Coordinates of C-alpha atoms and ligand atoms in Angstrom, one line a residue:
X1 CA -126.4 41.4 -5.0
X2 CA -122.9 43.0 -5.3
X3 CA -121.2 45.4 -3.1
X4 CA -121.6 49.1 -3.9
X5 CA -118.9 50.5 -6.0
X6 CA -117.9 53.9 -5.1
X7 CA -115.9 56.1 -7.7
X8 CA -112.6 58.2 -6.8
X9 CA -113.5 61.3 -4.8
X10 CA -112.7 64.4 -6.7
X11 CA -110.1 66.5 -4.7
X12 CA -110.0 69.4 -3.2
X13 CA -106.8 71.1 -3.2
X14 CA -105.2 72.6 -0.3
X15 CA -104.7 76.1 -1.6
X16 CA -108.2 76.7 -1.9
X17 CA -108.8 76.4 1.7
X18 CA -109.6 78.9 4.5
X19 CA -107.4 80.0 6.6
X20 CA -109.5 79.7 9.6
X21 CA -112.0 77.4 11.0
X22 CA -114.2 76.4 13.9
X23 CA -113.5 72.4 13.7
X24 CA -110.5 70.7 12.2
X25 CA -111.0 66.0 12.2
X26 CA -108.0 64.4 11.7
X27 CA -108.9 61.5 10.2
X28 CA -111.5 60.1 8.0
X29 CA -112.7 56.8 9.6
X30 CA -116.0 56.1 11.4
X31 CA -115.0 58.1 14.2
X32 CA -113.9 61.0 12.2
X33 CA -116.7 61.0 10.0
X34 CA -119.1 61.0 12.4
X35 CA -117.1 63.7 14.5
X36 CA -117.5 66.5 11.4
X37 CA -120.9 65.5 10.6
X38 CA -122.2 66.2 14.1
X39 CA -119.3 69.4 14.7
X40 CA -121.0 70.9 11.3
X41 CA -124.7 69.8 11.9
X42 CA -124.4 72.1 15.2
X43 CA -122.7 75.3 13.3
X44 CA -119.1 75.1 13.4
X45 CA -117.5 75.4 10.0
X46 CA -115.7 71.9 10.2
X47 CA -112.4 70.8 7.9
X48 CA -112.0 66.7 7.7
X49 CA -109.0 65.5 6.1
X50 CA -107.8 62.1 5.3
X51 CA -104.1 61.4 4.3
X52 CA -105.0 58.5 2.0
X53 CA -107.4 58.5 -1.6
X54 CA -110.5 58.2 -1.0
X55 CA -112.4 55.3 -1.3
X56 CA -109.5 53.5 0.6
X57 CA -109.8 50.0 1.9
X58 CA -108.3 49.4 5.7
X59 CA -107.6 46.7 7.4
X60 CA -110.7 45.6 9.6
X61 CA -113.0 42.1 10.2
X62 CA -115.5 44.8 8.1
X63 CA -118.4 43.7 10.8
X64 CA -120.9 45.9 12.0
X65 CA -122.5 44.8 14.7
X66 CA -126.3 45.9 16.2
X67 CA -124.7 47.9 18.5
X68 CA -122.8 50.2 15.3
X69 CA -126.4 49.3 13.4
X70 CA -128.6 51.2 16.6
X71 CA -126.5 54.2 16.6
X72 CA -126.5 54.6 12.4
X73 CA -130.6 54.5 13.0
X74 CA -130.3 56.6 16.0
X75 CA -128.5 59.3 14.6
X76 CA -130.8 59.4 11.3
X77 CA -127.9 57.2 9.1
X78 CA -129.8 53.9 9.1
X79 CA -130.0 53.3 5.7
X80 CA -126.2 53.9 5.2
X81 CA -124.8 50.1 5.8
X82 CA -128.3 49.3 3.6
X83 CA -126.6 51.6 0.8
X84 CA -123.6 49.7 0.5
X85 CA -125.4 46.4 0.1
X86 CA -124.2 44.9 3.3
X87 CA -124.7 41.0 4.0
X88 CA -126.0 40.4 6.8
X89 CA -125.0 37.7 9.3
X90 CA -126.0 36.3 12.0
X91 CA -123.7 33.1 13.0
X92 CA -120.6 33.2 14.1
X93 CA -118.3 29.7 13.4
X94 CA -116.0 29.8 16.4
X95 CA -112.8 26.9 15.7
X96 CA -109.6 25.9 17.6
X97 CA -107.4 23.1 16.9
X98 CA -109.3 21.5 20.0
X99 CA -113.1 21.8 19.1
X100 CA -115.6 24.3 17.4
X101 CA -119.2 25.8 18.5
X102 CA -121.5 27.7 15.9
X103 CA -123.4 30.2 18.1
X104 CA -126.6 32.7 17.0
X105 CA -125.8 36.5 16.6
X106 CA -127.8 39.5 16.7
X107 CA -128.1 40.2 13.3
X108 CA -125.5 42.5 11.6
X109 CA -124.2 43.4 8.5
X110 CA -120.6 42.9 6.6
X111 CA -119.4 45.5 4.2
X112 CA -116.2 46.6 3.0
X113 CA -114.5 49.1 4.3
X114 CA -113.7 51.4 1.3
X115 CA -117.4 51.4 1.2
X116 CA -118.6 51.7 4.3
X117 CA -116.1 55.1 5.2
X118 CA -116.5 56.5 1.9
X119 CA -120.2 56.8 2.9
X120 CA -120.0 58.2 6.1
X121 CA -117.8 60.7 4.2
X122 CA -120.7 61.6 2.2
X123 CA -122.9 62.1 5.0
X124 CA -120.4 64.7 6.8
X125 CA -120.2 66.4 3.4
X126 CA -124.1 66.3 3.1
X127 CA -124.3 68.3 6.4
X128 CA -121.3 71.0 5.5
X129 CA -118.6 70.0 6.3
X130 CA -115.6 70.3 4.2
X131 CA -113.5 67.2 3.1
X132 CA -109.9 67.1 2.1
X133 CA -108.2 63.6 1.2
X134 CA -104.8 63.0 0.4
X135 CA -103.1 65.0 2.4
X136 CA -101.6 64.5 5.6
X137 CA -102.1 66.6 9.0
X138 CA -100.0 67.5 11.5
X139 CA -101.3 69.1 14.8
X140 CA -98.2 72.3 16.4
X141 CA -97.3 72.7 19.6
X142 CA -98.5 76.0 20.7
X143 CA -96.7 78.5 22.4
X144 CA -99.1 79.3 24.9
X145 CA -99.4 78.5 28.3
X146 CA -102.4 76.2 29.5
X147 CA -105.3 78.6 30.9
X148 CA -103.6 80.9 28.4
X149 CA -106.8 82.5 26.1
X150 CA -104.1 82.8 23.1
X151 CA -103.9 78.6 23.6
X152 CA -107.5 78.6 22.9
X153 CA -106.4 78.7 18.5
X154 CA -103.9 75.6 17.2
X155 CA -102.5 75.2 14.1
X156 CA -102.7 72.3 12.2
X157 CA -100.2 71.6 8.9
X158 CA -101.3 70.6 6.1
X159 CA -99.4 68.3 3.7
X160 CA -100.7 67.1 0.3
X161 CA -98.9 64.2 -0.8
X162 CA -100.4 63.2 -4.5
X163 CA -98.0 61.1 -6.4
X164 CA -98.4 63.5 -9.7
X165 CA -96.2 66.3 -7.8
X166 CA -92.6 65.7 -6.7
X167 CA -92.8 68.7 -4.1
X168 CA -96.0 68.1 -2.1
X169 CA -97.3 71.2 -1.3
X170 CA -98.0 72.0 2.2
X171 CA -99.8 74.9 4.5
X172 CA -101.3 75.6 8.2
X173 CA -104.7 76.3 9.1
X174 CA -105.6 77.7 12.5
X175 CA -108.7 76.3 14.6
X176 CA -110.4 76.3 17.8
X177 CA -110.6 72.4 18.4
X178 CA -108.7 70.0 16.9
X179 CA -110.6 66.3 16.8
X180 CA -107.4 63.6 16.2
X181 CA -109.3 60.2 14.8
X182 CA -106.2 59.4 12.8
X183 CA -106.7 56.0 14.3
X184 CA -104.1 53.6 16.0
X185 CA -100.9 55.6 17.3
X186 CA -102.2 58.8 16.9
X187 CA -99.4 60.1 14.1
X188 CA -100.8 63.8 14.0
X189 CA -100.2 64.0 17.9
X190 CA -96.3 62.9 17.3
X191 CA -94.8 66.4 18.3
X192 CA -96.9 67.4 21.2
X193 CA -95.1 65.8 24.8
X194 CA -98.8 66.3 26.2
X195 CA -100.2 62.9 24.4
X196 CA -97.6 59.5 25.0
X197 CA -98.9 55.9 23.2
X198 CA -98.4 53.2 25.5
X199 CA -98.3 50.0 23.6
X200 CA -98.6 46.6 25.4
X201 CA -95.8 43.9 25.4
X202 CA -97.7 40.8 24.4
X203 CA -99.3 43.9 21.8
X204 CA -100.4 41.8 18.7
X205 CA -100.6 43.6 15.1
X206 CA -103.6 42.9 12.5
X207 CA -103.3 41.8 8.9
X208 CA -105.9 41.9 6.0
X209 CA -106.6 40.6 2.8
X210 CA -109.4 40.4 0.4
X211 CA -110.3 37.4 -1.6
X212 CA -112.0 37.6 -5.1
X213 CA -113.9 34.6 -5.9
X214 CA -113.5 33.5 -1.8
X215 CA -117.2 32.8 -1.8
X216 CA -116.8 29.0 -1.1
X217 CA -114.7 29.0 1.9
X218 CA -117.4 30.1 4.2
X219 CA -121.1 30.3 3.9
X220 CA -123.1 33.8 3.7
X221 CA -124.4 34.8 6.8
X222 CA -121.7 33.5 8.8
X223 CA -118.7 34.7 10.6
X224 CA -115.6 32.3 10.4
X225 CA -113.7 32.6 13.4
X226 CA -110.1 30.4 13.8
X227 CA -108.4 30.7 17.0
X228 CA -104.7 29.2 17.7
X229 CA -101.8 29.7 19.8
X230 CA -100.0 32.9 17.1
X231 CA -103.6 34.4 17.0
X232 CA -106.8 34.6 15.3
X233 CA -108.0 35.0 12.1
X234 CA -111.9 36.2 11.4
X235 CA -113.3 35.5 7.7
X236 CA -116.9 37.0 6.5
X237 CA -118.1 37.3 2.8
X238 CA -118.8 41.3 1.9
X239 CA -120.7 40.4 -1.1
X240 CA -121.5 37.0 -3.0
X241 CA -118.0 36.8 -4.3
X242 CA -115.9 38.6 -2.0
X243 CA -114.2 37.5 1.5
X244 CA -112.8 39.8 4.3
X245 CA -110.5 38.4 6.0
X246 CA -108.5 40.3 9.1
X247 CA -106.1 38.3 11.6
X248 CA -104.5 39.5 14.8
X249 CA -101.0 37.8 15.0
X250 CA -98.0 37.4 17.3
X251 CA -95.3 39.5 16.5
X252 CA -92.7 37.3 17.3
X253 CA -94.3 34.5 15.6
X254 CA -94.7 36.8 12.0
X255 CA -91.0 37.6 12.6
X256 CA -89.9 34.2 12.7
X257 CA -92.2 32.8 9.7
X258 CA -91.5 36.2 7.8
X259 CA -95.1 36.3 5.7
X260 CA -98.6 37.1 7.4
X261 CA -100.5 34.7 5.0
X262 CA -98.7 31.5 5.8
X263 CA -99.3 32.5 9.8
X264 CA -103.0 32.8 8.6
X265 CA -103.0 29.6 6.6
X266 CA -101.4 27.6 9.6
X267 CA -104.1 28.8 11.9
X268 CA -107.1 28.3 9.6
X269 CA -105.9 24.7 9.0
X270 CA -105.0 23.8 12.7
X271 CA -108.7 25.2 13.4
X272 CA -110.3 23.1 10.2
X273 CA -111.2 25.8 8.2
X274 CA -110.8 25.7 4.4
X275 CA -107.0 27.9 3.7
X276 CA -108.0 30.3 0.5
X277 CA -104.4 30.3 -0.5
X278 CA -103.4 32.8 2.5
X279 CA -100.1 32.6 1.7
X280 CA -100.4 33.7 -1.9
X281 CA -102.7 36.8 -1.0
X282 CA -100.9 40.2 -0.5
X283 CA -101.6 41.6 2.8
X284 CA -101.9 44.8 4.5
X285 CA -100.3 45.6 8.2
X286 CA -101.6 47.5 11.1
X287 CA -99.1 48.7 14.0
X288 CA -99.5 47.1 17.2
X289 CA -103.2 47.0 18.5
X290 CA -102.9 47.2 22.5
X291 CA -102.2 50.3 23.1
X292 CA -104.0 53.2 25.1
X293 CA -103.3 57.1 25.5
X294 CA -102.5 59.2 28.8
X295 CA -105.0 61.6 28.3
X296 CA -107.8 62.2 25.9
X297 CA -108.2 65.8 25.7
X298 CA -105.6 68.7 26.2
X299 CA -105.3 72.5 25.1
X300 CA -107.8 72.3 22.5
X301 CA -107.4 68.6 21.4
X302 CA -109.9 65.9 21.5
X303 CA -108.8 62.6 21.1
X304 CA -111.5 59.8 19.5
X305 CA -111.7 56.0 18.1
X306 CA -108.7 54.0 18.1
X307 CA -106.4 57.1 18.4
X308 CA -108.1 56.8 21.7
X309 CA -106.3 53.5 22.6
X310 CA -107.2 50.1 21.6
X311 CA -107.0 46.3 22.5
X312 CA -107.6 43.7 20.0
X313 CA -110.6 43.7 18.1
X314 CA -111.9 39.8 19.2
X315 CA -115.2 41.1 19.5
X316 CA -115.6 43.2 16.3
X317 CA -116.9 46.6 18.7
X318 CA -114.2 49.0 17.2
X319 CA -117.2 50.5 14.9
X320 CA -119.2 50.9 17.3
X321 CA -117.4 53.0 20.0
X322 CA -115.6 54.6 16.6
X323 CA -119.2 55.7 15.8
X324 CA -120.5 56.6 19.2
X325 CA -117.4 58.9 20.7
X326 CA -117.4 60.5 17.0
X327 CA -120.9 61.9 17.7
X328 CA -120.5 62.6 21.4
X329 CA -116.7 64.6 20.5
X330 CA -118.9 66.5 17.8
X331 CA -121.0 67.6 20.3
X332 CA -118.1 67.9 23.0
X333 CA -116.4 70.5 19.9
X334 CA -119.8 72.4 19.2
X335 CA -120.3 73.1 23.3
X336 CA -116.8 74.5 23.7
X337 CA -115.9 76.3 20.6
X338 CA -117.2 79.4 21.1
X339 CA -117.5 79.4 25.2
X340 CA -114.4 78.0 26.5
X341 CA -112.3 75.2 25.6
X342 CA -111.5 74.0 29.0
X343 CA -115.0 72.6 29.2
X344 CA -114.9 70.9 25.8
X345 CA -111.7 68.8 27.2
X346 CA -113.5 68.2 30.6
X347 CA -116.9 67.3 29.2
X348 CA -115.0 65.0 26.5
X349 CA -112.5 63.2 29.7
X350 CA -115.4 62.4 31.3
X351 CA -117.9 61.1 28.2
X352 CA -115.0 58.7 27.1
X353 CA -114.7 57.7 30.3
X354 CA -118.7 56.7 30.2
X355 CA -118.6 55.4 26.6
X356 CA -115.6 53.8 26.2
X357 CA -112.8 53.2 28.5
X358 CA -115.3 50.8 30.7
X359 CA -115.8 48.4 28.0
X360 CA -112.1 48.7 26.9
X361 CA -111.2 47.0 30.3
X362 CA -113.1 43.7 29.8
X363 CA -111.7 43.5 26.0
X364 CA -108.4 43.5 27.8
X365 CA -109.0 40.7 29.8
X366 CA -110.7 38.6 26.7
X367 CA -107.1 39.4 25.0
X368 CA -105.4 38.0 27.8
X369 CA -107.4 34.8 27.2
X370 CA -106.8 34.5 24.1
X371 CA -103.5 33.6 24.4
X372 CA -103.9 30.8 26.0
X373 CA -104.9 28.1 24.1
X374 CA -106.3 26.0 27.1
X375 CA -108.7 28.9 28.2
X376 CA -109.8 29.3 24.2
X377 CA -110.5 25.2 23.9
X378 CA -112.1 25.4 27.6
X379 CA -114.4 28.3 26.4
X380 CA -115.0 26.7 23.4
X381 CA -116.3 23.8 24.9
X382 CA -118.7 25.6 27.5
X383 CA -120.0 27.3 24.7
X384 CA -120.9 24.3 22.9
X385 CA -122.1 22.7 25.6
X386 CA -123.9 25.4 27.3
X387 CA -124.9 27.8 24.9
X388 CA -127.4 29.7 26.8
X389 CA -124.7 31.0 28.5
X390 CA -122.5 32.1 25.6
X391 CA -125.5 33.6 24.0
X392 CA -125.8 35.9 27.1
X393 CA -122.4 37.0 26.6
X394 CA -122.6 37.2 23.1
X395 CA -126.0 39.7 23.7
X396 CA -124.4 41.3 26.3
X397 CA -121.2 42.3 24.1
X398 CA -123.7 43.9 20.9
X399 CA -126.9 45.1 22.9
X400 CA -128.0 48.0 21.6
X401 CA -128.3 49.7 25.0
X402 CA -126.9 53.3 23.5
X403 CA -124.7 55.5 25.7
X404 CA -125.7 58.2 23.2
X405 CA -128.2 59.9 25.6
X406 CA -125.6 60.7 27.8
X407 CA -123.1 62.6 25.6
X408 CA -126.2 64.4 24.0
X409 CA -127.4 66.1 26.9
Ligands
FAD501 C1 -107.7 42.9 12.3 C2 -108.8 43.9 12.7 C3 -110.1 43.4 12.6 C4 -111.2 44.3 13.0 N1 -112.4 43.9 12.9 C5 -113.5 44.7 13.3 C6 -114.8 44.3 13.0 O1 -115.1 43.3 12.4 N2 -115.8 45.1 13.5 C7 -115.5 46.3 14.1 O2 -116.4 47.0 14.6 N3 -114.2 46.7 14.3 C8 -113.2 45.9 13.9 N4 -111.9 46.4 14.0 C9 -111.7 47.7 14.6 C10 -111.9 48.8 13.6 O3 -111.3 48.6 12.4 C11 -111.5 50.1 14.3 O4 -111.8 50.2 15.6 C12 -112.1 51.4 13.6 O5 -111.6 51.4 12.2 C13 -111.7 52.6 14.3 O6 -112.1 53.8 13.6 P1 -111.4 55.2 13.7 O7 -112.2 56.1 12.9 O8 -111.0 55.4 15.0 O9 -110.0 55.0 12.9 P2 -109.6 54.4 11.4 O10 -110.8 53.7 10.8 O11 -108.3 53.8 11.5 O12 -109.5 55.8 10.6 C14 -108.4 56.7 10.8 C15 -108.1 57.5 9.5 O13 -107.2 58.5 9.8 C16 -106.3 58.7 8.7 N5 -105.1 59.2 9.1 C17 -104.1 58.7 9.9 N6 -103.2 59.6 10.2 C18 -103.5 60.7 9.5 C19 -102.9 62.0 9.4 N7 -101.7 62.3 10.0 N8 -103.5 62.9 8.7 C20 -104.6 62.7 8.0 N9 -105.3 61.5 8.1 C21 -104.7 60.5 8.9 C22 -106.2 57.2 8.1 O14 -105.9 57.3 6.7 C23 -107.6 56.7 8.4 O15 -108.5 56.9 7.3 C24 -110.9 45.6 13.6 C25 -109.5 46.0 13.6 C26 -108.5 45.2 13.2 C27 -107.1 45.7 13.3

């Protein structure tokens, strides 16, 4: 069975645009996508717009787990990840220099990325909203006051950047809620003071690749998971042929060896995993992953997914809260669109709060641990030896115990 091959999206163009609308998303990603489908499934005329061509690939461990699989079903897109002929897994091959332990999973499903998004696309478009791709948005400061009813519109710019134009063309659209899921460092946000990025020190940055013909480095139905002292590297096939492979890596340690794949290689062999020729791949960069937001929601912006803040993705749940804050901002936008916007920002404050920012404090501390390579060789070693015990974490981390009752009612 082969992945699902998804053709170019046919554009739209700027120009033939509205002026005005209910609900612009920034952003085109799981949290995004979800955030327009559920903004125009409740009535608000809803723009999405993606700066890249879609399908587009991203850099991601392309896992979704049961958590990301409960809320698909739960929100009537369970046969999406089945769509795009997703493998399923459900072993994860954990290895340090030091020791390794191959612990059970609750089942999930790897797909690619370009796939997976492109997809959830589809479904916004399915339920009316209106996607744009290739062009790049910027959110303006408004003029008015806080508690000013004139700050209840912004303006969003609109920039197409296709490489068949030397001028890109550019225009501003005016809305009653902007949703930014532009993902890590927020880049439509840049030029309002209300929203800083804090990044982390130790902050590591991820790197991807895919590798054709990469089916022999790791069986199907497994997640390969090296750990050493300049980060971590995940592997997991996305159909029969083709590997995923996404690393988080120390910056200091990529500035000193100068390439991501021979980092990669160095960890995979430390960790006795098979090296795919890393260091011949070409890989793509993230910015740095730790990083968190002061404040979610202000003057008629809603902030969602990793744009939200982020730590490093160890334990593959990025989908998953992507997913889960893009329905519950939907709803956030539908309740406070027409009424008043101050209670779309203070409903949406306080569901992130519920949803997300808990969980994002114990994946802080499990990035602290990483770095130390005594901690990961101890914790691999208790989790050989006692695996009840990592299986409960393990079922604790992907349960499918849904926070999506409470941002529904
Ligand atoms: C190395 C690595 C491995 C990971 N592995 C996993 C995993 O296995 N499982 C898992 O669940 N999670 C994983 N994650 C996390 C996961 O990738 C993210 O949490 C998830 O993609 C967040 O979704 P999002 O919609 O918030 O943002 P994104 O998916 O980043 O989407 C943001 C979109 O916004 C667009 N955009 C940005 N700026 C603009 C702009 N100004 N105008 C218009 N469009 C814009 C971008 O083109 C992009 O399409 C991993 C992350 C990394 C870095």
């Amino acid at each position: 069975m082969e992945e699902a091959v998804s053709e170019p999206k046919k554009r739209i163009g700027i120009q033939n645009l509205d002026d005005d609308w209910d609900c612009v998303v920034i952003g085109a990603g799981p949290a995004g996508t979800m955030a327009a489908r559920q903004a125009a499934m409740r009535g608000l005329k809803t723009l999405i717009v993606d700066r890249k061509t879609f399908p587009r690939e991203k850099v991601c461990g392309a896992c979704v787990n049961r958590r990301a699989l409960t809320l698909l079903d739960q929100v009537g897109l369970g046969h999406v990840v089945h769509n795009c002929r997703g493998i399923p897994f459900d072993r994860i091959q954990l290895r340090c220099p030091s020791g390794h332990a191959s612990l059970p999973l609750s089942r999930g499903f790897a797909v690619s990325r370009a796939t997976l998004d492109d997809a959830l696309v589809e479904a916004a478009v399915s339920e009316g909203a209106t996607f744009v791709s290739d062009t790049m948005a910027q959110i303006l400061p408004t003029e008015h006051p806080a508690g000013d009813r004139g700050a209840n519109q912004r303006s969003v710019k609109l920039i197409e950047n296709h490489s068949d134009c030397t001028k890109p063309h550019s225009r501003t659209v005016r809305c009653q809620i902007v949703i930014a899921a532009d993902g890590l460092g927020h880049p439509s946000l840049q030029r309002l003071p209300d929203f800083h990025d804090k990044v982390a020190r130790s902050s590591r940055i991820g790197v991807g690749t895919i590798v054709e013909h990469g089916a022999n480095v790791l069986r199907e139905g497994s997640i390969g998971m090296a750990v050493g002292r300049d980060g971590y590297v995940g592997m997991v096939r996305i159909s029969h042929n083709r590997l995923n492979v996404a690393a988080c890596l120390d910056v200091t340690r990529l500035r000193d060896v100068g390439h991501p794949g021979v980092v990669v290689a160095d960890i995979l062999q430390r960790a006795g995993f098979a090296d795919f020729g890393a260091a011949d791949h070409t890989w793509k960069g993230t910015i740095q992953l730790s990083r968190s937001t002061n404040t979610v929601a202000s003057q008629g912006i809603l902030v969602v997914g990793d744009a939200a803040g982020y730590v490093e993705p160890f334990t593959g749940e990025g989908i998953a809260w992507a997913l889960a804050g893009g329905v519950a901002v939907g709803d956030c936008a539908a309740s406070g669109a027409h009424v008043n916007q101050m209670t779309a920002e203070q409903i949406w404050k306080r569901e992130w709060r519920q949803l997300v920012a808990r969980r994002q404090k114990w994946c802080r501390r499990l990035a602290v641990l990483l770095r130390h390579p005594t901690a990961v060789s101890v914790a691999i070693y208790a989790a050989s030896t006692f695996p009840f015990l990592a299986n409960r974490i393990i079922a604790s981390l992907d349960s499918p115990a849904l926070e999506l009752q409470a941002t529904t009612s």
